[in-house]
Coordinates of C-alpha atoms in Angstrom, one line a residue:
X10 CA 0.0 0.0 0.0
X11 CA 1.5 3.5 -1.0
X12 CA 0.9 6.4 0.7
X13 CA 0.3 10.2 -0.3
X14 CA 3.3 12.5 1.2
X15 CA 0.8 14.2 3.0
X16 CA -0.9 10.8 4.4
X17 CA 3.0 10.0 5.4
X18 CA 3.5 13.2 7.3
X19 CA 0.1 12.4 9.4
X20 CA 1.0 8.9 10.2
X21 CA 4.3 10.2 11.6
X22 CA 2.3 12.1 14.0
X23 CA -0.1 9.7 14.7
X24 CA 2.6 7.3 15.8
X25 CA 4.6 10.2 18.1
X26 CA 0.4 10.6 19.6
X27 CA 0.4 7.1 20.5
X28 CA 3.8 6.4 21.9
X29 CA 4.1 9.2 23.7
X30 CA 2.9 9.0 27.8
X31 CA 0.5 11.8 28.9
X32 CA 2.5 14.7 30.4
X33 CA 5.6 13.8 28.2
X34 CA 6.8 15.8 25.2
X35 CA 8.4 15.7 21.7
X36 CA 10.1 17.7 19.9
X37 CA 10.3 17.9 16.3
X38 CA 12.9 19.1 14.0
X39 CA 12.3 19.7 10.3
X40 CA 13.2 21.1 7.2
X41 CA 10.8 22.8 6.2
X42 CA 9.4 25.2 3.1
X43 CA 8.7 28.5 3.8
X44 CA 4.8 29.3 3.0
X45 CA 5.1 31.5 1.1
X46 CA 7.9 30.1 -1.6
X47 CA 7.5 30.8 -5.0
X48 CA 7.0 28.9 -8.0
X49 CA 10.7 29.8 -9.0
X50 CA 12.0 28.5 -6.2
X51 CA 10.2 26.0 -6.5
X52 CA 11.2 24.6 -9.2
X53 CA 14.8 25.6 -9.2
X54 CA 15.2 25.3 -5.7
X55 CA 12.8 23.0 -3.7
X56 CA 11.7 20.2 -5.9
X57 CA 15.9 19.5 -6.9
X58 CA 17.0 19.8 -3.5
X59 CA 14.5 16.6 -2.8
X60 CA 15.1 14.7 -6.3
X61 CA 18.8 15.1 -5.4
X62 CA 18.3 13.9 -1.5
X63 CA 16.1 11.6 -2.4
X64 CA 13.2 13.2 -0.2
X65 CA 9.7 12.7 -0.6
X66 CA 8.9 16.4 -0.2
X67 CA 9.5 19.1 2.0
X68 CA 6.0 20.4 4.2
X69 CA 5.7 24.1 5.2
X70 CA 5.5 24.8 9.3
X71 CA 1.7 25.3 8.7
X72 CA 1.7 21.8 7.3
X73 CA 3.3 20.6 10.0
X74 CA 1.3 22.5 12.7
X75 CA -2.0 20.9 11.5
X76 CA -1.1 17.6 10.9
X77 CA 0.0 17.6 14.7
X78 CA -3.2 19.4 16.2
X79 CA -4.8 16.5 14.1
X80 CA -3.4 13.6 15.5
X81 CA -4.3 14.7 18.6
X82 CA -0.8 17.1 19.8
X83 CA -0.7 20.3 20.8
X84 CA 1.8 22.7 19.7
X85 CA 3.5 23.8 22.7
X86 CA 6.4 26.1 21.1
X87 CA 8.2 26.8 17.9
X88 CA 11.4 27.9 17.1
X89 CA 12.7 28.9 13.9
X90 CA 16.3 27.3 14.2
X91 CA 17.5 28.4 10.5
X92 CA 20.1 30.5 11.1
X93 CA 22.2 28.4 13.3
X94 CA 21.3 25.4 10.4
X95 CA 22.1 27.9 7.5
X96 CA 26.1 28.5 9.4
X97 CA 26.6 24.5 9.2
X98 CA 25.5 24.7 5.7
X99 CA 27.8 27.2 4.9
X100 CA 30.4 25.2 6.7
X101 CA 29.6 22.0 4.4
X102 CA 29.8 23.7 1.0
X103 CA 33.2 25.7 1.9
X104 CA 34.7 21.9 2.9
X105 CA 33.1 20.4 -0.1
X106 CA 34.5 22.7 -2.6
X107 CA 38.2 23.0 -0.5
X108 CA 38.1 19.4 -0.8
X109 CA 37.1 19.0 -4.3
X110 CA 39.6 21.8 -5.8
X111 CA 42.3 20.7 -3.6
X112 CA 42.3 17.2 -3.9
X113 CA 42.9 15.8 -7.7
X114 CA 41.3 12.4 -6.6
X115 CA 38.1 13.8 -5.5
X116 CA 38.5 16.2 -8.6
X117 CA 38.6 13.4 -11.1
X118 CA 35.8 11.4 -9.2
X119 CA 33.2 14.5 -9.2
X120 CA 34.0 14.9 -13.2
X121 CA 33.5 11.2 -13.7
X122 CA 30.7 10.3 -12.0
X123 CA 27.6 12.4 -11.8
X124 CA 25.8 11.6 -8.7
X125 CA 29.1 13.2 -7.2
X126 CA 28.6 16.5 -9.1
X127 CA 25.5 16.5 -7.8
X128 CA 25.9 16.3 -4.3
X129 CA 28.4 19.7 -4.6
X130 CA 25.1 20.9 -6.7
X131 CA 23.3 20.0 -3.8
X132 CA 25.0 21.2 -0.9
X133 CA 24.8 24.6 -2.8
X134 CA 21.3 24.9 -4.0
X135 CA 20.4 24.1 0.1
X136 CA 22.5 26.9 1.2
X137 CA 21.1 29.6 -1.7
X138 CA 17.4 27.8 -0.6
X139 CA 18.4 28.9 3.3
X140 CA 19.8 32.7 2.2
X141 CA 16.7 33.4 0.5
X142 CA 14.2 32.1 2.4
X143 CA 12.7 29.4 0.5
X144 CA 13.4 26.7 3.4
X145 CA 14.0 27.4 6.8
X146 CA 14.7 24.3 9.9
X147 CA 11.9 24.6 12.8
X148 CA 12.2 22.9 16.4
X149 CA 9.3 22.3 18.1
X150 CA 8.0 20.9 21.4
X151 CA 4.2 18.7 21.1
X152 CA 2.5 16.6 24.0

């Protein structure tokens, strides 16, 4: 039986309702699309950045706030954790690309196999996703 994305997202909730003891808490951390992302970023930003991780999809905090309240959670706090995300992405493509340009090895195995030159692809296009807004990382506590 295949699932919707959207049907995915509200088992995952369902299961963190029922495993978790009254009075206890989760929390949740996400990547997550901004609501109000474009159809350019969209397409040149969102939908690669999950073809190349191999994601299913990415909700938006809204998505994620209802499918909670709808399992039966309630949304205790939220905290938009992008900025200190966005630093370790910044940190990842500066020792991708030191390690690509500086090491002929790695050099050749980017050129010769794609799904290599994809991942430094990546790795960018989820930091330019981060600078302009189009994703963001949440935390948040349910119970």
């Amino acid at each position: 039986m295949r699932f919707t994305r959207r049907q995915q997202r509200a088992l995952y909730f369902q299961e963190i309702c029922r495993v978790l003891k009254p009075g206890h808490r989760a929390c949740i951390t996400a990547w997550l699309a901004d609501d109000r992302a474009g159809a350019i970023a969209g397409r040149y930003l969102l939908e690669p950045i999950c073809r190349e991780g191999r994601l299913p999809g990415m909700g938006t905090p809204t998505d994620y706030h209802r499918l909670a309240e709808a399992a039966g959670l309630r949304v205790t706090a939220y905290e938009d954790i992008t900025p200190q995300v966005r630093k370790t992405w910044a940190i990842c493509l500066w020792r991708v690309l030191t390690f690509v340009f500086f090491s002929r090895r790695m050099a050749i195995l980017v050129v010769r196999q794609s799904r290599h030159a994809v991942f430094v692809f990546s790795v960018a296009r989820i930091l330019i996703a981060y600078y302009v807004g189009s994703i963001g990382a949440m935390a948040c506590s349910s119970f």
